[in-house]
PDB file of C-alpha atoms in Angstrom:
ATOM      1  CA  MET A1326      76.564 -19.589 -55.396  1.00 41.00           C
ATOM      2  CA  THR A1327      72.809 -19.798 -54.814  1.00 43.00           C
ATOM      3  CA  LYS A1328      69.951 -19.692 -57.390  1.00 43.00           C
ATOM      4  CA  SER A1329      68.525 -16.070 -57.594  1.00 47.00           C
ATOM      5  CA  ASN A1330      64.582 -15.828 -57.329  1.00 53.00           C
ATOM      6  CA  GLN A1331      63.793 -12.440 -58.769  1.00 62.00           C
ATOM      7  CA  SER A1332      60.655 -10.282 -58.005  1.00 67.00           C
ATOM      8  CA  VAL A1333      60.108  -6.550 -57.924  1.00 79.00           C
ATOM      9  CA  GLU A1334      58.502  -5.136 -54.822  1.00 86.00           C
ATOM     10  CA  MET A1335      57.677  -1.774 -53.182  1.00 90.00           C
ATOM     11  CA  ILE A1336      60.403  -1.826 -50.338  1.00 91.00           C
ATOM     12  CA  PRO A1337      60.586   0.828 -47.375  1.00 93.00           C
ATOM     13  CA  ILE A1338      63.709   2.750 -48.062  1.00 92.00           C
ATOM     14  CA  ASP A1339      64.751   2.763 -44.212  1.00 90.00           C
ATOM     15  CA  GLN A1340      64.766  -1.027 -44.557  1.00 91.00           C
ATOM     16  CA  ILE A1341      67.769  -1.198 -47.003  1.00 92.00           C
ATOM     17  CA  PHE A1342      71.379  -1.301 -45.935  1.00 88.00           C
ATOM     18  CA  ILE A1343      74.045   0.116 -48.188  1.00 85.00           C
ATOM     19  CA  ALA A1344      76.847  -2.346 -47.751  1.00 74.00           C
ATOM     20  CA  ASN A1345      79.513  -0.495 -49.786  1.00 71.00           C
ATOM     21  CA  PRO A1346      78.607   2.934 -50.083  1.00 76.00           C
ATOM     22  CA  ARG A1347      80.603   5.125 -52.920  1.00 73.00           C
ATOM     23  CA  LEU A1348      81.188   8.823 -53.359  1.00 70.00           C
ATOM     24  CA  ARG A1349      78.822  10.354 -55.631  1.00 67.00           C
ATOM     25  CA  ASN A1350      79.575  12.973 -58.569  1.00 70.00           C
ATOM     26  CA  GLN A1351      77.172  15.702 -57.324  1.00 78.00           C
ATOM     27  CA  LYS A1352      76.576  17.052 -60.872  1.00 74.00           C
ATOM     28  CA  ILE A1353      75.384  13.587 -62.012  1.00 75.00           C
ATOM     29  CA  HIS A1354      73.463  12.926 -58.873  1.00 80.00           C
ATOM     30  CA  LYS A1355      71.558  15.937 -59.321  1.00 84.00           C
ATOM     31  CA  THR A1356      70.632  14.943 -62.816  1.00 82.00           C
ATOM     32  CA  ILE A1357      69.370  11.523 -61.458  1.00 84.00           C
ATOM     33  CA  THR A1358      67.266  13.173 -58.748  1.00 87.00           C
ATOM     34  CA  ASP A1359      65.842  15.962 -61.220  1.00 85.00           C
ATOM     35  CA  SER A1360      64.869  13.135 -63.526  1.00 83.00           C
ATOM     36  CA  ILE A1361      63.225  11.079 -60.901  1.00 86.00           C
ATOM     37  CA  GLU A1362      61.390  14.038 -59.579  1.00 85.00           C
ATOM     38  CA  GLN A1363      60.055  14.879 -63.151  1.00 80.00           C
ATOM     39  CA  ILE A1364      59.059  11.454 -64.535  1.00 76.00           C
ATOM     40  CA  GLY A1365      59.626   9.091 -61.759  1.00 81.00           C
ATOM     41  CA  LEU A1366      61.849   6.094 -61.115  1.00 82.00           C
ATOM     42  CA  LYS A1367      62.436   4.426 -64.596  1.00 77.00           C
ATOM     43  CA  ARG A1368      64.331   1.373 -63.382  1.00 82.00           C
ATOM     44  CA  PRO A1369      64.103  -0.434 -60.126  1.00 87.00           C
ATOM     45  CA  ILE A1370      67.166  -0.790 -57.911  1.00 89.00           C
ATOM     46  CA  THR A1371      68.505  -4.114 -57.154  1.00 89.00           C
ATOM     47  CA  ILE A1372      68.567  -5.418 -53.364  1.00 88.00           C
ATOM     48  CA  ARG A1373      69.058  -8.905 -51.864  1.00 88.00           C
ATOM     49  CA  ARG A1374      67.396 -10.381 -48.602  1.00 87.00           C
ATOM     50  CA  VAL A1375      69.788 -10.807 -45.832  1.00 85.00           C
ATOM     51  CA  SER A1376      69.384 -12.703 -42.418  1.00 74.00           C
ATOM     52  CA  SER A1377      67.944 -10.045 -39.791  1.00 64.00           C
ATOM     53  CA  ASP A1378      68.723 -12.628 -36.913  1.00 60.00           C
ATOM     54  CA  ASN A1379      71.379 -10.123 -35.565  1.00 57.00           C
ATOM     55  CA  GLY A1380      69.263  -7.114 -35.714  1.00 60.00           C
ATOM     56  CA  GLU A1381      70.503  -6.184 -39.098  1.00 73.00           C
ATOM     57  CA  LEU A1382      68.265  -4.525 -41.722  1.00 83.00           C
ATOM     58  CA  PRO A1383      66.328  -7.178 -43.854  1.00 86.00           C
ATOM     59  CA  TYR A1384      67.785  -5.977 -47.228  1.00 88.00           C
ATOM     60  CA  ALA A1385      71.180  -5.083 -48.687  1.00 89.00           C
ATOM     61  CA  LEU A1386      71.684  -2.934 -51.685  1.00 89.00           C
ATOM     62  CA  VAL A1387      73.335  -4.507 -54.868  1.00 88.00           C
ATOM     63  CA  CYS A1388      72.911  -1.877 -57.443  1.00 85.00           C
ATOM     64  CA  GLY A1389      71.307   1.516 -57.592  1.00 86.00           C
ATOM     65  CA  GLN A1390      72.916   3.732 -54.658  1.00 86.00           C
ATOM     66  CA  GLY A1391      72.340   6.875 -56.809  1.00 87.00           C
ATOM     67  CA  ARG A1392      68.507   6.287 -57.547  1.00 89.00           C
ATOM     68  CA  LEU A1393      67.969   5.081 -53.687  1.00 91.00           C
ATOM     69  CA  GLU A1394      69.608   8.297 -52.286  1.00 90.00           C
ATOM     70  CA  SER A1395      67.719  10.421 -54.760  1.00 90.00           C
ATOM     71  CA  CYS A1396      64.380   8.959 -53.787  1.00 92.00           C
ATOM     72  CA  LYS A1397      65.466   9.470 -50.112  1.00 91.00           C
ATOM     73  CA  GLU A1398      66.157  13.290 -50.850  1.00 91.00           C
ATOM     74  CA  LEU A1399      62.938  13.582 -52.687  1.00 92.00           C
ATOM     75  CA  GLY A1400      61.104  12.509 -49.458  1.00 92.00           C
ATOM     76  CA  GLN A1401      59.878   9.172 -50.682  1.00 92.00           C
ATOM     77  CA  THR A1402      59.430   6.301 -48.200  1.00 91.00           C
ATOM     78  CA  GLU A1403      59.373   3.405 -50.522  1.00 92.00           C
ATOM     79  CA  ILE A1404      61.187   2.409 -53.768  1.00 91.00           C
ATOM     80  CA  ALA A1405      60.552  -0.162 -56.551  1.00 89.00           C
ATOM     81  CA  ALA A1406      63.235  -2.826 -56.046  1.00 90.00           C
ATOM     82  CA  LEU A1407      64.291  -6.041 -57.720  1.00 88.00           C
ATOM     83  CA  VAL A1408      64.667  -8.501 -54.804  1.00 89.00           C
ATOM     84  CA  LEU A1409      67.092 -11.417 -55.131  1.00 88.00           C
ATOM     85  CA  ASP A1410      67.809 -14.302 -53.008  1.00 84.00           C
ATOM     86  CA  VAL A1411      71.685 -14.416 -53.664  1.00 83.00           C
ATOM     87  CA  ASP A1412      74.544 -14.664 -51.139  1.00 80.00           C
ATOM     88  CA  GLU A1413      76.913 -11.658 -50.516  1.00 79.00           C
ATOM     89  CA  LYS A1414      79.600 -12.856 -53.028  1.00 76.00           C
ATOM     90  CA  THR A1415      77.037 -13.134 -55.954  1.00 77.00           C
ATOM     91  CA  ALA A1416      75.752  -9.715 -55.016  1.00 74.00           C
ATOM     92  CA  HIS A1417      79.285  -7.956 -55.046  1.00 72.00           C
ATOM     93  CA  LEU A1418      79.920  -9.674 -58.500  1.00 66.00           C
ATOM     94  CA  MET A1419      76.744  -8.271 -59.826  1.00 68.00           C
ATOM     95  CA  SER A1420      77.605  -4.773 -58.450  1.00 68.00           C
ATOM     96  CA  ILE A1421      80.845  -4.806 -60.187  1.00 61.00           C
ATOM     97  CA  VAL A1422      79.316  -5.691 -63.594  1.00 57.00           C
ATOM     98  CA  GLU A1423      76.652  -2.922 -63.458  1.00 61.00           C
ATOM     99  CA  ASN A1424      79.433  -0.349 -62.658  1.00 57.00           C
ATOM    100  CA  VAL A1425      81.293  -1.359 -65.601  1.00 47.00           C
ATOM    101  CA  ALA A1426      78.478  -1.517 -67.988  1.00 47.00           C
ATOM    102  CA  ARG A1427      77.357   2.081 -66.681  1.00 53.00           C
ATOM    103  CA  ARG A1428      80.634   3.755 -67.386  1.00 48.00           C
ATOM    104  CA  ASN A1429      80.442   7.056 -69.078  1.00 51.00           C
ATOM    105  CA  PRO A1430      80.959   6.699 -72.940  1.00 51.00           C
ATOM    106  CA  ARG A1431      84.095   8.185 -74.675  1.00 51.00           C
ATOM    107  CA  ALA A1432      83.739  11.276 -76.422  1.00 51.00           C
ATOM    108  CA  SER A1433      83.893   9.532 -79.885  1.00 55.00           C
ATOM    109  CA  GLU A1434      81.003   7.245 -78.823  1.00 59.00           C
ATOM    110  CA  THR A1435      78.874  10.254 -77.819  1.00 59.00           C
ATOM    111  CA  MET A1436      79.596  11.922 -81.162  1.00 62.00           C
ATOM    112  CA  GLU A1437      78.633   8.944 -83.051  1.00 66.00           C
ATOM    113  CA  GLN A1438      75.340   8.433 -81.211  1.00 71.00           C
ATOM    114  CA  VAL A1439      74.327  12.089 -81.571  1.00 76.00           C
ATOM    115  CA  ARG A1440      75.480  12.086 -85.419  1.00 75.00           C
ATOM    116  CA  ALA A1441      73.450   8.740 -85.994  1.00 76.00           C
ATOM    117  CA  LEU A1442      70.219   9.988 -84.316  1.00 78.00           C
ATOM    118  CA  LYS A1443      70.521  13.373 -86.161  1.00 80.00           C
ATOM    119  CA  GLN A1444      70.866  11.579 -89.494  1.00 79.00           C
ATOM    120  CA  ARG A1445      67.510   9.450 -88.713  1.00 77.00           C
ATOM    121  CA  GLY A1446      65.759  12.823 -88.127  1.00 81.00           C
ATOM    122  CA  TYR A1447      65.407  12.830 -84.378  1.00 82.00           C
ATOM    123  CA  THR A1448      64.914  16.370 -82.642  1.00 85.00           C
ATOM    124  CA  ASP A1449      67.375  17.530 -80.024  1.00 83.00           C
ATOM    125  CA  ALA A1450      64.794  16.752 -77.413  1.00 83.00           C
ATOM    126  CA  GLU A1451      64.219  13.159 -78.390  1.00 80.00           C
ATOM    127  CA  ILE A1452      67.956  12.567 -78.535  1.00 78.00           C
ATOM    128  CA  GLY A1453      68.484  14.090 -75.265  1.00 73.00           C
ATOM    129  CA  ALA A1454      65.786  11.706 -73.928  1.00 72.00           C
ATOM    130  CA  LYS A1455      67.359   8.650 -75.384  1.00 67.00           C
ATOM    131  CA  LEU A1456      70.850   9.574 -74.044  1.00 65.00           C
ATOM    132  CA  GLY A1457      69.919  10.945 -70.713  1.00 63.00           C
ATOM    133  CA  CYS A1458      70.887  14.547 -71.432  1.00 68.00           C
ATOM    134  CA  THR A1459      69.280  18.040 -72.023  1.00 75.00           C
ATOM    135  CA  ALA A1460      68.085  19.083 -75.398  1.00 79.00           C
ATOM    136  CA  SER A1461      70.416  22.345 -75.011  1.00 80.00           C
ATOM    137  CA  TRP A1462      73.409  19.799 -74.655  1.00 77.00           C
ATOM    138  CA  VAL A1463      72.403  17.952 -77.672  1.00 80.00           C
ATOM    139  CA  ASN A1464      72.113  21.205 -79.637  1.00 83.00           C
ATOM    140  CA  ASN A1465      75.576  22.413 -78.612  1.00 81.00           C
ATOM    141  CA  VAL A1466      77.138  18.973 -79.470  1.00 81.00           C
ATOM    142  CA  ALA A1467      75.556  18.955 -82.862  1.00 81.00           C
ATOM    143  CA  ASN A1468      76.671  22.423 -83.517  1.00 79.00           C
ATOM    144  CA  LEU A1469      80.196  21.378 -82.956  1.00 80.00           C
ATOM    145  CA  LEU A1470      79.807  18.278 -85.014  1.00 79.00           C
ATOM    146  CA  GLU A1471      78.484  20.253 -87.902  1.00 79.00           C
ATOM    147  CA  ARG A1472      81.556  22.615 -87.894  1.00 76.00           C
ATOM    148  CA  GLY A1473      83.857  19.533 -87.589  1.00 75.00           C
ATOM    149  CA  GLU A1474      85.046  20.764 -84.191  1.00 76.00           C
ATOM    150  CA  LYS A1475      86.035  17.225 -82.979  1.00 74.00           C
ATOM    151  CA  ARG A1476      89.088  18.645 -80.918  1.00 77.00           C
ATOM    152  CA  LEU A1477      86.735  21.120 -78.966  1.00 79.00           C
ATOM    153  CA  LEU A1478      84.153  18.579 -78.551  1.00 75.00           C
ATOM    154  CA  ALA A1479      86.558  16.092 -77.113  1.00 75.00           C
ATOM    155  CA  ALA A1480      88.053  18.834 -74.886  1.00 77.00           C
ATOM    156  CA  ALA A1481      84.487  19.532 -73.545  1.00 76.00           C
ATOM    157  CA  GLU A1482      83.721  16.001 -73.011  1.00 72.00           C
ATOM    158  CA  ALA A1483      87.061  15.685 -70.959  1.00 72.00           C
ATOM    159  CA  GLY A1484      86.068  18.719 -68.778  1.00 74.00           C
ATOM    160  CA  HIS A1485      88.830  21.017 -70.055  1.00 78.00           C
ATOM    161  CA  ILE A1486      86.489  23.662 -71.524  1.00 81.00           C
ATOM    162  CA  PRO A1487      82.830  24.441 -70.938  1.00 81.00           C
ATOM    163  CA  LEU A1488      80.522  23.222 -73.755  1.00 77.00           C
ATOM    164  CA  HIS A1489      78.995  26.585 -74.204  1.00 79.00           C
ATOM    165  CA  LEU A1490      82.360  28.248 -74.732  1.00 82.00           C
ATOM    166  CA  ALA A1491      83.543  25.497 -77.091  1.00 81.00           C
ATOM    167  CA  VAL A1492      80.522  26.610 -79.222  1.00 82.00           C
ATOM    168  CA  SER A1493      81.201  30.173 -78.997  1.00 82.00           C
ATOM    169  CA  ILE A1494      84.775  29.714 -80.054  1.00 82.00           C
ATOM    170  CA  SER A1495      83.771  27.414 -83.031  1.00 78.00           C
ATOM    171  CA  ARG A1496      81.407  30.389 -84.597  1.00 80.00           C
ATOM    172  CA  VAL A1497      84.439  32.917 -84.424  1.00 78.00           C
ATOM    173  CA  ASP A1498      87.731  33.473 -86.254  1.00 77.00           C
ATOM    174  CA  ASP A1499      91.016  33.066 -84.583  1.00 73.00           C
ATOM    175  CA  SER A1500      91.555  36.537 -83.108  1.00 74.00           C
ATOM    176  CA  GLU A1501      88.079  36.685 -81.667  1.00 79.00           C
ATOM    177  CA  ALA A1502      88.733  33.106 -80.140  1.00 78.00           C
ATOM    178  CA  GLN A1503      91.637  34.259 -78.240  1.00 76.00           C
ATOM    179  CA  GLN A1504      89.504  37.212 -76.881  1.00 79.00           C
ATOM    180  CA  LEU A1505      86.905  34.651 -75.638  1.00 80.00           C
ATOM    181  CA  LEU A1506      89.653  32.733 -74.156  1.00 78.00           C
ATOM    182  CA  LEU A1507      90.870  35.709 -72.255  1.00 78.00           C
ATOM    183  CA  GLU A1508      87.471  36.620 -71.176  1.00 80.00           C
ATOM    184  CA  ALA A1509      86.950  33.095 -69.900  1.00 79.00           C
ATOM    185  CA  TYR A1510      90.107  33.108 -67.956  1.00 77.00           C
ATOM    186  CA  GLU A1511      89.165  36.491 -66.326  1.00 74.00           C
ATOM    187  CA  ASN A1512      85.540  35.225 -65.572  1.00 76.00           C
ATOM    188  CA  GLY A1513      87.076  32.183 -63.925  1.00 77.00           C
ATOM    189  CA  ASP A1514      85.541  29.707 -66.582  1.00 76.00           C
ATOM    190  CA  LEU A1515      89.051  28.510 -67.099  1.00 77.00           C
ATOM    191  CA  LYS A1516      91.809  28.086 -64.790  1.00 76.00           C
ATOM    192  CA  GLY A1517      95.353  26.724 -64.400  1.00 75.00           C
ATOM    193  CA  ARG A1518      96.287  23.890 -66.777  1.00 78.00           C
ATOM    194  CA  LYS A1519      92.887  24.239 -68.690  1.00 80.00           C
ATOM    195  CA  VAL A1520      93.919  27.517 -70.385  1.00 80.00           C
ATOM    196  CA  THR A1521      96.958  25.800 -71.798  1.00 82.00           C
ATOM    197  CA  ILE A1522      95.056  23.024 -73.192  1.00 81.00           C
ATOM    198  CA  VAL A1523      92.592  25.213 -74.888  1.00 81.00           C
ATOM    199  CA  ARG A1524      95.228  27.415 -76.211  1.00 81.00           C
ATOM    200  CA  LYS A1525      96.900  24.601 -77.807  1.00 81.00           C
ATOM    201  CA  ILE A1526      93.722  23.515 -79.406  1.00 79.00           C
ATOM    202  CA  LEU A1527      93.260  26.907 -80.832  1.00 79.00           C
ATOM    203  CA  GLU A1528      96.844  26.869 -82.214  1.00 79.00           C
ATOM    204  CA  GLN A1529      95.968  23.438 -83.863  1.00 76.00           C
ATOM    205  CA  ARG A1530      92.876  24.926 -85.352  1.00 73.00           C
ATOM    206  CA  SER A1531      94.760  27.868 -86.603  1.00 72.00           C
ATOM    207  CA  ARG A1532      97.357  25.500 -88.420  1.00 71.00           C
ATOM    208  CA  SER A1533      94.994  23.008 -89.882  1.00 66.00           C
ATOM    209  CA  GLY A1534      91.857  25.171 -90.517  1.00 59.00           C
ATOM    210  CA  LYS A1535      88.774  25.859 -88.624  1.00 52.00           C
ATOM    211  CA  GLN A1536      86.307  23.440 -90.462  1.00 48.00           C
ATOM    212  CA  GLY A1537      88.051  20.066 -90.465  1.00 44.00           C
ATOM    213  CA  THR A1538      85.963  17.264 -91.694  1.00 42.00           C
ATOM    214  CA  ASN A1539      82.067  17.447 -91.420  1.00 40.00           C
ATOM    215  CA  ILE A1540      80.839  13.934 -90.332  1.00 39.00           C
ATOM    216  CA  PHE A1541      77.246  14.882 -91.344  1.00 40.00           C
ATOM    217  CA  SER A1542      78.378  14.975 -94.985  1.00 38.00           C
ATOM    218  CA  ARG A1543      79.481  12.234 -97.341  1.00 38.00           C
ATOM    219  CA  ALA A1544      83.231  11.675 -97.648  1.00 38.00           C
ATOM    220  CA  GLN A1545      84.549  13.458-100.652  1.00 41.00           C
ATOM    221  CA  LYS A1546      87.440  12.092-102.663  1.00 42.00           C
ATOM    222  CA  ASN A1547      90.702  13.834-102.322  1.00 52.00           C
ATOM    223  CA  LYS A1548      91.280  16.627-104.788  1.00 59.00           C
ATOM    224  CA  PRO A1549      94.461  17.798-106.492  1.00 68.00           C
ATOM    225  CA  MET A1550      95.854  20.788-104.759  1.00 67.00           C
ATOM    226  CA  THR A1551      95.675  24.024-106.866  1.00 77.00           C
ATOM    227  CA  SER A1552      98.169  26.935-106.909  1.00 76.00           C
ATOM    228  CA  GLU A1553      95.589  28.810-104.816  1.00 78.00           C
ATOM    229  CA  ASP A1554      95.509  26.135-102.226  1.00 74.00           C
ATOM    230  CA  LEU A1555      99.403  26.190-102.103  1.00 76.00           C
ATOM    231  CA  MET A1556      99.255  30.061-101.563  1.00 80.00           C
ATOM    232  CA  LYS A1557      96.842  29.843 -98.658  1.00 78.00           C
ATOM    233  CA  ILE A1558      98.924  27.035 -96.916  1.00 79.00           C
ATOM    234  CA  TYR A1559     101.917  29.238 -97.377  1.00 78.00           C
ATOM    235  CA  LYS A1560     100.196  32.344 -96.028  1.00 80.00           C
ATOM    236  CA  ARG A1561      98.980  30.436 -93.093  1.00 79.00           C
ATOM    237  CA  ASP A1562     102.373  28.978 -92.304  1.00 79.00           C
ATOM    238  CA  VAL A1563     104.055  32.633 -92.779  1.00 80.00           C
ATOM    239  CA  GLU A1564     101.403  34.082 -90.297  1.00 81.00           C
ATOM    240  CA  MET A1565     102.244  30.965 -87.738  1.00 79.00           C
ATOM    241  CA  HIS A1566     106.022  31.752 -87.962  1.00 81.00           C
ATOM    242  CA  LYS A1567     105.428  35.441 -87.545  1.00 82.00           C
ATOM    243  CA  ARG A1568     103.448  34.769 -84.315  1.00 81.00           C
ATOM    244  CA  ILE A1569     106.054  32.347 -83.016  1.00 83.00           C
ATOM    245  CA  GLN A1570     108.722  35.065 -83.663  1.00 83.00           C
ATOM    246  CA  LYS A1571     106.769  37.724 -82.008  1.00 83.00           C
ATOM    247  CA  LYS A1572     106.447  35.414 -78.903  1.00 82.00           C
ATOM    248  CA  SER A1573     110.150  34.675 -78.917  1.00 82.00           C
ATOM    249  CA  GLU A1574     111.076  38.285 -79.033  1.00 83.00           C
ATOM    250  CA  PHE A1575     108.605  39.224 -76.286  1.00 84.00           C
ATOM    251  CA  THR A1576     109.924  36.476 -74.087  1.00 84.00           C
ATOM    252  CA  GLN A1577     113.621  37.393 -74.878  1.00 83.00           C
ATOM    253  CA  GLN A1578     112.868  41.053 -73.901  1.00 85.00           C
ATOM    254  CA  SER A1579     111.024  40.069 -70.609  1.00 84.00           C
ATOM    255  CA  LEU A1580     114.231  37.945 -69.530  1.00 81.00           C
ATOM    256  CA  LEU A1581     116.411  40.874 -70.306  1.00 84.00           C
ATOM    257  CA  LEU A1582     114.309  43.116 -68.101  1.00 87.00           C
ATOM    258  CA  VAL A1583     113.979  40.584 -65.427  1.00 83.00           C
ATOM    259  CA  ARG A1584     117.977  40.170 -65.531  1.00 83.00           C
ATOM    260  CA  GLN A1585     118.410  43.950 -65.236  1.00 86.00           C
ATOM    261  CA  ILE A1586     115.978  44.214 -62.373  1.00 87.00           C
ATOM    262  CA  PHE A1587     117.813  41.508 -60.375  1.00 83.00           C
ATOM    263  CA  LYS A1588     121.093  43.066 -61.001  1.00 84.00           C
ATOM    264  CA  GLU A1589     119.855  46.449 -59.621  1.00 86.00           C
ATOM    265  CA  LEU A1590     118.325  44.774 -56.630  1.00 85.00           C
ATOM    266  CA  PHE A1591     121.439  42.611 -55.876  1.00 82.00           C
ATOM    267  CA  ALA A1592     123.713  45.623 -55.992  1.00 83.00           C
ATOM    268  CA  THR A1593     121.334  46.987 -52.944  1.00 85.00           C
ATOM    269  CA  LYS A1594     122.826  46.017 -49.547  1.00 84.00           C
ATOM    270  CA  GLU A1595     119.171  46.138 -48.052  1.00 86.00           C
ATOM    271  CA  PHE A1596     118.023  43.789 -50.533  1.00 84.00           C
ATOM    272  CA  ARG A1597     120.797  41.371 -49.838  1.00 81.00           C
ATOM    273  CA  SER A1598     120.151  41.701 -46.144  1.00 85.00           C
ATOM    274  CA  LEU A1599     116.444  41.097 -46.637  1.00 86.00           C
ATOM    275  CA  LEU A1600     117.164  37.738 -48.449  1.00 82.00           C
ATOM    276  CA  ARG A1601     119.593  36.554 -45.669  1.00 82.00           C
ATOM    277  CA  LYS A1602     117.012  37.510 -42.915  1.00 84.00           C
ATOM    278  CA  GLU A1603     114.282  35.403 -44.844  1.00 82.00           C
ATOM    279  CA  LYS A1604     116.843  32.575 -45.328  1.00 80.00           C
ATOM    280  CA  LEU A1605     116.699  32.854 -49.300  1.00 78.00           C
ATOM    281  CA  THR A1606     120.331  32.476 -49.753  1.00 76.00           C
ATOM    282  CA  SER A1607     120.155  29.925 -52.362  1.00 78.00           C
ATOM    283  CA  VAL A1608     119.161  31.237 -55.882  1.00 74.00           C
ATOM    284  CA  PRO A1609     119.351  29.804 -59.424  1.00 77.00           C
ATOM    285  CA  GLN A1610     122.782  29.953 -61.238  1.00 77.00           C
ATOM    286  CA  PRO A1611     121.791  32.608 -63.652  1.00 76.00           C
ATOM    287  CA  LEU A1612     120.841  34.944 -60.924  1.00 75.00           C
ATOM    288  CA  ALA A1613     123.757  33.917 -58.853  1.00 76.00           C
ATOM    289  CA  ASP A1614     125.941  35.264 -61.616  1.00 78.00           C
ATOM    290  CA  LEU A1615     124.571  38.715 -61.225  1.00 78.00           C
ATOM    291  CA  LEU A1616     125.660  38.779 -57.371  1.00 78.00           C
ATOM    292  CA  PRO A1617     128.304  41.195 -56.489  1.00 77.00           C
ATOM    293  CA  GLN A1618     131.828  39.613 -55.462  1.00 72.00           C
ATOM    294  CA  GLY A1619     131.215  37.979 -52.160  1.00 66.00           C
ATOM    295  CA  GLY A1620     127.786  37.085 -52.822  1.00 70.00           C
ATOM    296  CA  LEU A1621     124.774  37.881 -50.358  1.00 69.00           C
ATOM    297  CA  ASN A1622     127.165  37.655 -47.445  1.00 69.00           C
ATOM    298  CA  LYS A1623     128.853  41.015 -48.640  1.00 63.00           C
TER     299      LYS A1623
END
């Protein structure tokens, strides 16, 4: 490993070779580009000098591919760079270290950062500047934190639900939350597995209550439960079991209807002929039991 001599210089972008290019997250890349366009490059990239005896470019990128590509997209011809005299192996290790250090924080870490800065009296805009995000994002996160909506915030951080939808759900009751979920599905904001994830979160909120623990307030000592508290829990559990029973009855009725439909279809010679023609001769056993004697070949 060679000793690194460091200096920051303005280097022509077209003189820098990206040795190990990575695919970029387009949303994050756009944020970087917008930031550089508005306030300029806050941190120089890192490059190393290479031998140009074989006609190669005189510099190779070590860290800062996103910043380099953003400056190039903005039409800039030069970029501030920390120029190192290191070998290729050392440069690779430095790149790995920066990538690990630059990882996205977990949802719990983000919550703690916003909470701590809010308690210190920083505005949404000031917090956004410190965390590298917009004031609107900070405001939405703060609203969820104030309402104790840790599950919704974690789901938003994981990409399971849009942040604006999580905030909207936190402001309404259970029935209105279900309507928002339906509208989000119809509008395409939620698709596939995400709908199931959000539905489970709503069910958990319905069982354990909407508020949860407000992390902006001091922890309160556990109070003994009163008869009114027990009555509320009992009513909530009764309502939950009623919903489960209704879902079960609806599912049972749907299955009976499907069974009757297939029974009538299997009794039709034309339908059995169509199945043979499309080579759909293998059916689940519950449906096979509905076939007339002789099966599809009759």
